[in-house]
Structures are given as structure tokens and as C-alpha cells.
Amino acid sequence: MFTTRPTLQGTFGMASSTHWLASQTALAVLEDGGNAFDAAVAAGFVLHVVEPHLNGPAGEVPIILAPAGGPVRVLCGQGPAPAGATIAHYTSLGLTLVPGTGPLAAAVPGAFDAWMRLLHDHGTKRLAEVLRYAIGYAQTGHPPVERLAQTVETVRGLFETEWTASAEVYLPAGRAPEPGRLFRNPALAATWRRLVAEAEAAGPGRQTQIEAARRVWREGFVAEAIARAAARPTLDTSGERHRATLTGEDLAGYAASYEDPVTYDWQGWTVCKAGPWTQGPVLLQQLALLPEGSAPDPGDPDGLHALIEGTKLAMADREAWYGDTGEVPLGTLLSPEYNAARRRLIGPTASLEVRPGSPGGRTPRLSPHATAAAAGPGPHPPEAVGTGEPTVDRTGATRGDTCHLDVVDRWGNMLSATPSGGWLQSNPVIPELGFPLGTRLQMTWLEPGLPASLTPGRRPRTTLTPSLALRGGTPVLAFGTPGGDQQDQWQLHFLLALAGADPVRGGLALQDAIDAPNWHTDAVPSSFYPRGLRPGAVTVESRIGERAVAELRRRGHRVAVGPAWSEGRLCAVARDPETGVLAAGANPRGMQGYAVGR
């Protein structure tokens, strides 16, 4: 069977990420005696440097980790809405949606503290040891990927006229970063060097220094610079200048936290996801909606139609019931009885409506924005075709985003993480720090009473959704992808392609599942400004085949055919608990994801 790359196999350690420098950094840490958690932290900070259009330290990161011999846990690196982020405040500014850019959209940054807590609780390396890779790439430079230059060029006018601190970093001497020409961020390097120095001054202990770094971020020079930036009026997608609701008190009060995963058993797998403050349970409900005893063949038009319609139903339930503002009826949403009834809604033709269910007899309620048709030329705008890289307009508004990282080591420690937010097009660079704030509050609603309504102290419902799967109660597989609302769609297709195969002993199974033809639907409410959906819209890779495309169109789907390798950016690592053999694969789409290991 043809694959673009071999499935890597070995016994020492494996890493897969959306950038080769991050993957290789993770392996370097493993080679230096670190474990999977040390490696992930080092690689995560490198992703902040080499994929700044996809993530940053003031963004967020949900992490699913499985320490060898220990329980699977979720580490939440998603900060909440600030204390001043009330619906009344935003509507008093004349807003009906949280802007897609600017400080008003900033939640409390969560990524940095999550990485630090992971290192403190599960790592073995010192802060300086894991940060030295990111410091090196920021100070001496790295050859940027093409998409970084394209993103900067898209927002050049904004940077040159309004966000001038961003222009100083990303348009030095008026030139955008160019592939093959070293790009540097000395301000970011200086931030991490100062942070390390202040942490080391706190005492000789490894954990003492990590705790000191967390205090510096929350209350020291980093927090002070963030608070100053948040108070500056900044042009955003509303066309007006606004200040953030984020304050120093919000920063001081935040700490990353642990929780149990949500799980679902399917064909011998136990799939673990973060809770409904993410869209993670959508993957589980998509599995629950599959016919009992078998799964639709995604290469068959009938199976493809059923999968698309099941995805719409699961995403409609996400929109009606997921959030951090109240109880989410997950038990019912994942139950066989509920999903059998939902499955009966799948008819022979494409549904053009958003159809949430009524778990426990509750009445669903949606924001009008969630069911509004999104503006765009033709049946399906070309910007919807992509590989999980962000679609960015000249205001910085971003649709789709994110990085991903998976690591497994020789001891059996395993991790899946999806860093995102705080990307260069989200907010102006903070001059003293070299990175911007994030915009995750754009995923909240300004109507009260919804599960994802903007609420001080509550997390916005994020699209970030790493995955970990067990067999027989033992962690075997960690995987994930960038892609905003598309993430759990592509992960479903990966699992279906892997169904019935052993991810380690199955030869090319892991890479073959990543390489399989892919698709996504935009006929679901968008989590990104300006929200909305495209009824009936489906984008498929051309490798799906003309027969399938014709049949989908006959059934009423509005199909856009993308290039042969344009859908998804999956990463995955695996471990055979019986033999200790490790495996890894990475997505060839986008020309920058890589798996490494030995």
C-alpha cells in the first residue's frame, strides 16, 4: 500500500509534530535523558518560535497525558474570561460578537502555566534545559515556513499603520520573513533568558525554579508588560479601538489545573478527550453515532454521506450543549439510546439545517449567529480549503489555526498536546516580551443563558482537542491535528482508517491512516469570528474520486473539490505495551509536519 512516508518504529522514543524543528527538539531532549514530558515542554516552546502564526506563549494548550503506570489525565491550559469580561460591558460598546482580534478578545493566557505545571509535576529537566532550544531559535534565527511569510503579508497594512510593534518583529526593514533567510525574535529570546535568570535566583532546586518562573509570569515583569499592553486601545475587527478586560489581578489568580478525561469505548479502543470546555467530546459522539457493529466505509459514497450527516448532528449538539457555564449532559449525549434516535435523523439527502437534540427532554437553544449563513462567494468559498493553517484576512481575523505535538518515550510515558492562540495576527506584539495576547474569547457568545456565553471566570469553549486512546486499559495511541472546527472531523477519519489495524504491528497502518483521503464539512456553526455556517458545504480532497463527488452532489451536498493533499495535518505516536515497540507518523500535507524517533 502506498504511503508518503514510512511509519517510524523503534524502542527509544518517538515525537510527531506540525514542525520538524519541534519534533527534532523533542528527540534531542529524549537523547539527553529527559522523558516525554520534558521533551513536550521543550518542543512546545519551540513551536511558539517557529509557528508564531499558529500559536504563542500567551495562548492556550490542552494536554492529555498518560504517565507510565498512572492514570490518564487532562491538563487544562485554557485560561478563563477575565473578571471584567461581562456581557454587559461588551454590549455597552455596541458589540453583538466578541471581536476576532484585539485585546478585548483576550482570555487569561493559559499556555505558559500549563507547560510549567507539566514540567514541574512530571518532568525531570530544569527550566533552563528545556527553554534553551526556543531561546536559540529566537536569538540566532530559524528558516521560516512559507505560510509565516504569507500570513505576515496579509496583515502588512495593519502592522504598518496600527500594530507597529508587530511590524518591528515581523517586518524588519519592511521585509516579511522569507524561507531560506533566517528569521529572529530577539525580544522573545530576551524574555526567556530573563525569566530563567530570575527563576534560578530563587534557589537551586529544579521545582523551586519552575515555581519561581510561574510567579514571574503571573506577578513579575511578564505580568506587568501584559497588563500594560492590555490597557492600550487597539484596533480590532469591529473597526474600533478597544482595551482589554484583562488585568494584573486576572493574571495573578490563574493556575493550570488537572481533570479526568471524558472517555468512550469503541471497537476495542477507549478514546480519551478533554471535557466540553473543548469540542473534544464531539469525536466521541461521532463514534457513538456510527452504526452498531460496523463503521461506514469513508471510501464509499453511502458511507461518506452517513459520516458527513453524523458529523453535523454531533456538531449541532456541541453548539447547543457544550460550554463551561453550567452542567453539560454528556452522559446522555454519549448514550446508545440518544444516539440511536439521532442516527434515525440521517436521511438519503443532505440536511441543510442545524439540528441539535433534546437530551433528557431539555430544549436546545442556539445563538442566531450560529445558524446564520456565512457570507462568501459561490457555494463554498476557496478559503475553506486548507490543511489546518489559518485563513487570515487583512484585519487579522483568523479562521482555523493551531499546532499539534505527540510524544512517547521508552518508559511508556505518552502525551498529546494542541497548542494554539496568541498567534501573531491576534494582537499587537508586546514590545517588551516579543509575543502578543490571544483571542480565545471570540468563541463565546454575547447572549446570556447559553452554555458558551461569555462569563467571567469561565473558560471559552475551545476547538482545541488532543486525543489519547487505550487498549485493554493501557495507553497505546496519542494523536491530534490543527484545524479549528475541523479537528475532530479529521481525527474521526484517522480512527476509521486505523480501525481493525494494530497501530504498531500493523506495518504502515499509522502512516497509511494519516495519508488516507480526507474531507471536512463547514455546514456546522463556526467557532471563529464572525461565526455562522455554510449549509450543505463539504470540502473533499480530489483523491476521494469523481464517483463519490457526483453522488454527494446528487444527494444535495454542496461539494468543493480541493487539491489531492489539502485536508488535515494529523500527528500520531503509538506504543505496543507487550513488546515496548514505539511507532510514529506525521502528516505530509503542508510540507512541514514530521515524525522522528529511534
XYZ file of C-alpha atoms in Angstrom:
598
model
C 0.000 0.000 0.000
C 1.324 3.453 -0.925
C 2.232 5.875 1.838
C 4.077 9.156 1.586
C 6.491 8.124 4.347
C 7.231 5.043 6.414
C 5.650 4.535 9.789
C 8.643 5.054 12.067
C 9.383 2.268 14.542
C 11.857 1.936 17.384
C 12.205 1.393 21.118
C 13.799 4.614 22.423
C 11.372 7.467 21.814
C 9.084 8.998 19.202
C 7.823 12.515 18.566
C 5.449 13.852 15.932
C 4.534 17.499 15.482
C 3.468 20.088 12.953
C 7.038 21.390 12.530
C 10.222 19.419 12.047
C 12.239 21.624 14.399
C 9.838 20.948 17.254
C 9.880 17.207 16.584
C 13.657 17.147 16.486
C 13.829 19.239 19.666
C 11.681 16.666 21.450
C 14.001 13.877 20.332
C 17.056 15.883 21.405
C 15.621 16.155 24.921
C 14.938 12.414 24.976
C 18.512 11.788 23.821
C 19.691 13.988 26.683
C 17.971 11.734 29.214
C 14.666 13.559 29.504
C 11.262 11.912 29.448
C 8.281 12.535 27.171
C 7.060 15.412 29.319
C 10.400 17.224 29.305
C 10.512 16.714 25.541
C 6.995 18.069 25.040
C 7.686 21.243 27.014
C 10.865 21.973 25.062
C 9.116 21.274 21.752
C 6.088 23.347 22.780
C 8.231 26.432 23.337
C 9.959 25.849 20.002
C 6.533 25.774 18.317
C 5.919 29.244 19.782
C 9.033 30.411 17.899
C 8.800 28.584 14.568
C 4.999 28.651 14.121
C 4.116 32.087 15.553
C 1.215 32.394 13.099
C -0.309 29.326 14.766
C 0.426 29.695 18.475
C 2.230 31.672 21.177
C 3.030 31.579 24.900
C 0.050 33.817 25.748
C -2.303 31.400 24.010
C -3.631 28.140 25.372
C -2.883 24.402 25.350
C -4.999 21.440 26.438
C -2.801 18.415 27.177
C -3.756 14.756 27.626
C -1.011 12.840 29.418
C -0.536 9.236 30.411
C 2.360 8.767 32.849
C 3.757 5.229 32.695
C 1.711 3.116 35.089
C -0.502 6.048 36.072
C -3.972 7.279 35.132
C -4.717 9.339 32.044
C -5.215 12.986 32.980
C -6.161 16.209 31.204
C -4.050 19.267 31.983
C -6.111 22.361 31.212
C -4.047 25.221 29.810
C -7.114 27.222 28.778
C -7.431 30.471 30.717
C -10.863 31.799 31.683
C -12.585 35.048 30.810
C -11.240 37.930 32.937
C -13.269 39.237 35.875
C -14.314 42.302 33.874
C -15.396 40.340 30.791
C -19.144 40.666 31.255
C -21.740 40.566 28.519
C -22.979 43.951 29.730
C -19.554 45.513 29.193
C -19.248 44.232 25.629
C -22.780 45.103 24.602
C -22.335 48.592 26.091
C -19.632 49.043 23.454
C -22.199 48.324 20.753
C -20.909 44.815 20.070
C -23.009 41.768 19.187
C -19.983 39.473 18.816
C -16.647 39.406 20.600
C -14.123 40.763 18.070
C -11.897 38.234 16.309
C -8.755 40.253 17.045
C -7.531 42.750 19.604
C -7.189 42.821 23.400
C -10.936 42.752 24.031
C -10.893 39.133 22.780
C -8.079 38.080 25.155
C -8.776 35.428 27.782
C -6.334 34.929 30.634
C -3.248 33.346 28.981
C -3.041 29.651 29.792
C -0.284 28.017 27.727
C 2.776 29.091 29.716
C 1.479 27.944 33.088
C 0.309 24.601 31.664
C 3.769 23.894 30.226
C 5.345 24.850 33.549
C 2.997 22.673 35.565
C 3.681 19.726 33.256
C 7.417 20.211 33.703
C 7.106 20.650 37.466
C 4.865 17.647 38.100
C 6.019 15.122 35.507
C 9.324 16.274 34.039
C 12.906 15.723 35.150
C 14.713 18.614 33.469
C 15.441 22.116 34.707
C 13.786 25.169 33.216
C 16.974 26.341 31.501
C 17.451 22.918 29.922
C 14.072 22.881 28.195
C 13.994 26.562 27.210
C 17.439 26.662 25.627
C 16.146 25.342 22.295
C 13.479 28.039 21.925
C 15.934 30.698 23.092
C 18.410 29.558 20.471
C 15.943 29.647 17.584
C 14.583 33.026 18.676
C 18.024 34.588 19.140
C 20.087 33.121 16.281
C 17.166 32.541 13.927
C 15.403 29.803 12.016
C 14.395 29.492 8.344
C 10.645 30.293 8.374
C 7.987 28.254 6.627
C 6.240 29.843 3.659
C 2.932 30.227 5.460
C 4.521 32.535 8.020
C 5.512 34.973 5.268
C 2.073 34.707 3.658
C 0.346 35.491 6.945
C 2.556 38.499 7.625
C 1.985 39.851 4.119
C -1.776 39.512 4.594
C -1.708 41.791 7.648
C 1.122 44.063 6.465
C -1.135 47.120 6.231
C -2.441 46.583 9.757
C 1.079 46.155 11.141
C 2.489 49.196 9.360
C -0.325 51.576 10.298
C -1.709 50.320 13.620
C 0.190 47.414 15.198
C 3.634 48.912 14.736
C 5.254 46.809 17.474
C 4.346 43.763 15.382
C 5.934 45.360 12.337
C 9.189 45.737 14.259
C 9.332 41.969 14.800
C 7.744 40.602 11.637
C 8.585 43.310 9.085
C 12.166 44.307 9.955
C 13.359 46.835 7.371
C 9.958 46.357 5.709
C 10.652 42.722 4.767
C 8.420 39.818 5.757
C 10.102 36.569 6.864
C 11.395 34.613 3.866
C 12.062 30.879 3.545
C 15.791 30.241 3.495
C 16.563 33.537 5.205
C 17.000 33.404 8.988
C 14.201 34.986 10.969
C 14.874 36.150 14.544
C 12.828 37.330 17.506
C 15.451 38.705 19.919
C 12.805 40.249 22.209
C 11.312 36.813 22.850
C 14.761 35.326 23.454
C 15.486 38.098 25.961
C 12.201 37.406 27.759
C 13.047 33.749 28.277
C 16.641 34.488 29.309
C 15.437 36.977 31.928
C 12.779 34.550 33.119
C 15.380 31.788 33.550
C 17.749 34.149 35.375
C 15.069 35.267 37.820
C 13.948 31.687 38.352
C 17.491 30.490 39.036
C 17.954 33.322 41.545
C 15.122 31.817 43.597
C 17.228 28.811 44.605
C 18.986 25.700 43.298
C 16.054 23.258 43.264
C 14.507 22.238 39.938
C 10.921 22.586 41.117
C 11.740 25.738 43.087
C 12.932 27.379 39.895
C 9.869 26.285 37.935
C 7.573 27.688 40.611
C 9.558 30.927 40.546
C 9.075 31.136 36.768
C 5.333 30.723 37.228
C 5.338 33.619 39.725
C 7.346 35.809 37.342
C 4.758 35.123 34.627
C 1.794 35.812 36.917
C 3.122 38.686 39.001
C 6.572 39.768 37.784
C 7.920 41.592 34.745
C 5.934 39.438 32.291
C 2.616 40.152 34.011
C 3.416 43.843 34.239
C 4.122 44.065 30.489
C 0.985 42.091 29.638
C -1.160 44.369 31.819
C 0.278 47.485 30.146
C -0.429 46.048 26.702
C -3.967 45.077 27.682
C -4.709 48.671 28.683
C -3.702 50.141 25.301
C -6.587 50.976 22.929
C -6.129 48.703 19.912
C -7.889 48.464 16.556
C -9.775 45.185 16.176
C -12.167 43.519 13.726
C -15.039 45.736 14.899
C -13.261 48.660 13.245
C -12.912 50.400 16.604
C -10.153 50.645 19.199
C -10.754 48.836 22.464
C -8.900 47.999 25.662
C -8.812 44.513 27.152
C -10.755 43.458 30.204
C -7.629 41.506 31.258
C -5.818 42.872 34.331
C -2.872 42.001 36.532
C -5.279 40.534 39.083
C -6.590 38.108 36.467
C -3.044 37.008 35.644
C -2.105 36.564 39.298
C -5.143 34.423 40.012
C -4.727 31.834 37.243
C -3.174 28.369 37.514
C -3.399 25.449 35.107
C -5.391 22.535 36.534
C -5.924 18.801 36.109
C -9.130 16.911 35.476
C -10.261 13.464 34.382
C -10.750 12.788 30.681
C -14.087 12.040 29.047
C -13.958 8.540 27.533
C -15.845 6.367 25.068
C -15.323 2.688 24.195
C -15.349 1.821 20.503
C -14.176 -1.362 18.751
C -11.696 -2.255 21.469
C -10.436 1.296 21.915
C -11.067 3.584 24.869
C -10.780 7.070 23.400
C -9.895 9.837 25.882
C -10.719 13.507 25.349
C -10.829 16.752 27.301
C -14.228 17.836 28.585
C -16.928 20.012 26.992
C -14.976 23.220 27.605
C -13.342 21.903 24.401
C -15.070 20.333 21.423
C -13.346 17.040 22.326
C -16.495 15.023 23.153
C -17.632 15.648 19.554
C -15.223 12.914 18.446
C -16.788 10.562 20.962
C -20.317 11.358 19.830
C -19.340 10.897 16.192
C -18.197 7.387 17.191
C -21.442 6.848 19.133
C -23.443 7.810 16.033
C -21.829 5.112 13.900
C -23.959 2.043 13.174
C -23.552 -0.639 15.813
C -21.138 -3.430 14.907
C -19.615 -1.716 11.896
C -18.406 1.615 10.632
C -19.298 3.315 7.331
C -16.681 2.960 4.643
C -15.393 6.530 4.048
C -14.390 5.497 0.527
C -17.960 4.552 -0.352
C -20.439 7.350 -1.239
C -23.119 5.919 1.060
C -20.663 5.704 3.951
C -19.308 9.159 3.238
C -22.797 10.654 3.250
C -23.579 8.970 6.579
C -20.367 10.267 8.137
C -20.996 13.827 6.965
C -24.532 13.824 8.321
C -23.400 12.281 11.621
C -20.766 14.981 11.971
C -23.428 17.670 11.529
C -25.555 16.135 14.280
C -22.660 15.869 16.722
C -21.542 19.436 15.999
C -25.095 20.718 16.409
C -25.121 19.164 19.879
C -21.770 20.770 20.562
C -23.252 24.153 19.761
C -26.363 23.655 21.852
C -24.883 21.973 24.924
C -21.097 22.402 25.276
C -19.526 25.089 27.404
C -18.146 25.943 30.839
C -21.090 27.918 32.213
C -23.192 25.047 33.542
C -23.830 21.326 33.595
C -23.370 19.571 30.241
C -25.460 16.376 29.798
C -22.547 14.310 28.471
C -23.902 11.031 29.825
C -26.991 11.385 27.678
C -25.187 12.856 24.686
C -22.924 9.800 24.512
C -25.562 7.195 25.398
C -26.614 4.443 22.960
C -30.310 5.324 23.223
C -29.820 9.007 22.490
C -27.542 8.387 19.520
C -29.759 5.659 18.087
C -32.538 8.253 17.944
C -30.161 10.832 16.469
C -28.946 8.320 13.864
C -32.505 7.927 12.584
C -32.420 11.592 11.524
C -29.871 10.756 8.827
C -31.846 10.578 5.614
C -30.913 9.937 1.987
C -30.193 13.612 1.267
C -28.051 16.321 2.844
C -29.557 18.222 5.725
C -29.322 21.999 5.370
C -30.336 22.744 8.965
C -28.617 22.789 12.356
C -30.426 20.057 14.334
C -29.407 19.783 17.988
C -31.097 17.136 20.099
C -33.014 17.341 23.357
C -31.085 15.263 25.918
C -33.279 14.438 28.893
C -36.110 16.387 27.277
C -34.251 19.668 27.564
C -34.971 22.275 24.903
C -31.911 23.313 22.882
C -31.171 26.969 22.362
C -28.733 28.410 19.815
C -27.379 31.870 19.163
C -28.859 33.326 15.958
C -25.275 33.808 14.749
C -24.689 30.057 14.935
C -27.366 29.311 12.358
C -26.763 32.283 10.080
C -25.313 31.507 6.671
C -21.769 32.826 6.461
C -21.008 35.345 3.749
C -18.884 34.189 0.859
C -18.935 33.866 -2.928
C -20.414 30.787 -4.531
C -21.386 27.550 -2.847
C -18.173 27.242 -0.915
C -15.511 29.943 -0.625
C -11.989 28.857 -1.592
C -10.559 29.901 1.788
C -12.362 26.928 3.353
C -9.959 24.603 1.512
C -6.834 24.120 3.575
C -4.654 21.945 5.752
C -5.313 23.368 9.171
C -3.279 26.517 8.603
C -5.163 29.702 9.437
C -7.185 31.622 6.922
C -6.338 35.238 7.769
C -7.865 38.424 6.432
C -6.259 41.866 6.414
C -7.731 42.681 9.852
C -6.035 39.641 11.392
C -9.295 37.706 11.805
C -8.338 34.035 11.718
C -10.403 31.008 10.750
C -8.692 27.753 11.644
C -5.398 27.634 13.460
C -3.156 25.638 15.702
C -0.198 23.298 16.155
C -0.026 19.774 17.458
C 2.502 17.617 19.279
C 2.642 13.961 20.390
C 5.474 12.258 22.289
C 6.076 8.757 23.691
C 9.243 7.579 25.436
C 10.917 4.258 26.200
C 9.384 4.135 29.681
C 5.857 4.324 28.291
C 5.074 7.956 29.138
C 2.764 9.377 26.482
C 1.340 12.822 25.726
C -0.849 14.642 23.216
C -0.990 18.452 23.169
C -2.601 21.062 20.916
C -1.006 24.498 21.492
C -2.813 27.430 19.908
C -3.806 31.076 20.248
C -1.660 34.093 20.868
C -0.650 33.987 17.222
C 0.995 36.970 15.545
C -2.211 38.091 13.814
C -4.297 38.036 17.013
C -2.979 41.134 18.822
C -0.047 43.535 18.623
C 3.287 42.157 19.790
C 4.069 43.291 23.335
C 7.356 45.147 22.677
C 8.989 44.202 25.986
C 8.168 40.491 25.520
C 8.162 39.634 21.810
C 4.758 37.933 21.707
C 1.056 39.006 21.552
C -2.032 38.204 23.568
C -4.604 35.700 22.329
C -8.213 35.984 21.167
C -9.958 32.907 22.542
C -12.930 34.907 23.900
C -14.173 35.171 20.303
C -15.575 31.672 20.898
C -18.051 32.942 23.496
C -21.495 34.406 22.882
C -22.813 37.798 23.995
C -26.314 36.389 24.568
C -26.909 35.305 28.175
C -28.068 31.834 29.109
C -26.132 29.814 26.531
C -23.627 27.118 27.595
C -20.864 29.094 25.900
C -21.992 32.590 26.933
C -19.231 34.999 27.946
C -18.927 34.625 31.722
C -16.180 35.984 33.989
C -14.071 33.184 35.439
C -15.329 30.611 32.930
C -13.375 29.087 30.085
C -14.398 29.814 26.499
C -15.388 26.644 24.688
C -12.315 25.998 22.615
C -11.823 23.985 19.423
C -8.542 22.523 20.728
C -8.850 18.792 21.093
C -5.874 16.412 21.589
C -6.598 12.680 21.819
C -5.262 9.601 23.546
C -6.530 6.037 23.127
C -6.162 2.901 25.236
C -6.484 -0.805 24.550
C -7.214 -3.050 27.475
C -6.785 -0.083 29.795
C -3.233 0.628 28.603
C -2.296 3.785 26.653
C -1.442 2.812 23.087
C -2.027 5.830 20.827
C -1.702 9.640 21.057
C -2.883 11.765 18.142
C -4.330 15.092 17.054
C -4.377 17.793 14.414
C -4.692 21.546 13.881
C -7.749 22.831 12.084
C -10.235 24.681 14.284
C -13.713 23.170 13.878
C -12.243 20.534 11.563
C -10.038 18.887 14.204
C -12.415 16.209 15.457
C -13.687 15.610 11.941
C -10.212 14.700 10.706
C -9.481 12.677 13.847
C -12.602 10.575 13.236
C -11.406 9.775 9.733
C -7.983 8.829 11.117
C -9.548 6.392 13.590
C -11.776 4.899 10.920
C -8.786 4.386 8.634
C -6.960 2.737 11.539
C -9.918 0.527 12.534
C -9.015 -3.141 12.686
C -5.282 -2.488 12.396
C -2.659 -2.556 15.122
C -1.028 0.913 15.086
C 2.402 -0.582 15.885
C 2.417 -4.131 14.491
C 0.297 -3.193 11.504
C 3.290 -2.158 9.414
C 2.297 1.013 7.597
C -1.054 1.301 9.402
C -0.273 4.509 11.302
C 1.079 6.467 8.330
C -1.493 4.964 5.996
C -4.306 6.226 8.247
C -2.776 9.713 8.201
C -2.360 9.634 4.410
C -5.887 8.415 3.646
C -8.049 10.804 1.553
C -9.761 13.322 3.806
C -12.628 15.826 3.894
C -14.499 18.212 6.166
C -17.849 19.946 6.346
C -18.462 23.623 7.064
C -22.199 23.014 7.466
C -21.652 23.411 11.216
C -21.597 26.549 13.384
C -18.155 28.154 13.226
C -16.276 28.823 16.448
C -14.381 31.729 14.873
C -15.416 35.331 14.256
C -17.715 36.200 12.507
C -19.279 32.778 13.278
C -22.061 31.372 11.073
C -22.048 28.289 8.846
C -22.294 27.241 5.194
C -25.339 24.977 4.783
C -24.528 21.753 2.962
C -20.884 22.668 2.405
C -18.347 19.840 2.134
C -14.735 20.046 1.004
C -13.078 16.861 -0.214
C -9.634 16.012 -1.468
C -9.677 15.125 -5.162
C -8.451 11.635 -4.249
C -11.960 10.919 -2.933
C -12.841 10.257 -6.566
C -15.294 11.592 -9.125
C -17.945 8.957 -8.400
C -18.139 9.910 -4.742
C -18.242 13.625 -5.572
C -21.040 13.135 -8.091
C -23.072 11.043 -5.636
C -22.649 13.558 -2.828
C -23.825 16.345 -5.112
C -26.792 14.249 -6.206
C -27.737 13.948 -2.526
C -27.682 17.737 -2.114
C -24.222 18.311 -0.628
C -22.500 21.470 -1.873
C -19.127 19.928 -2.643
C -15.880 21.776 -3.225
C -13.031 19.631 -4.528
C -9.645 20.603 -3.119
C -6.166 19.519 -4.163
C -5.206 15.885 -3.642
C -3.298 16.623 -0.409
C -5.149 19.511 1.220
C -7.209 18.190 4.154
C -5.814 17.588 7.636
C -2.479 17.818 9.474
C -2.557 14.765 11.727
C 0.258 13.687 14.021
C 0.385 10.378 15.909
C 2.612 8.221 18.094
C 1.919 4.716 19.387
C 3.310 2.091 21.759
C 2.834 -1.668 21.896
C 2.578 -2.437 25.619
C 3.574 -6.086 25.096
C 6.796 -5.513 23.162
C 7.668 -1.912 24.028
C 7.961 -1.124 20.304
C 7.125 2.506 19.525
C 5.762 3.997 16.296
C 5.091 7.429 14.832
C 3.672 9.056 11.750
C 3.146 12.628 10.577
C 1.084 14.420 8.004
C 2.712 15.255 4.661
C 0.170 17.979 3.882
C 1.523 21.481 4.363
C 5.101 20.258 3.912
C 6.268 20.852 7.485
C 4.928 18.174 9.828
C 7.433 15.473 10.737
C 7.815 12.445 12.963
C 11.227 11.489 14.346
C 12.424 8.743 16.627
C 14.530 5.677 17.067
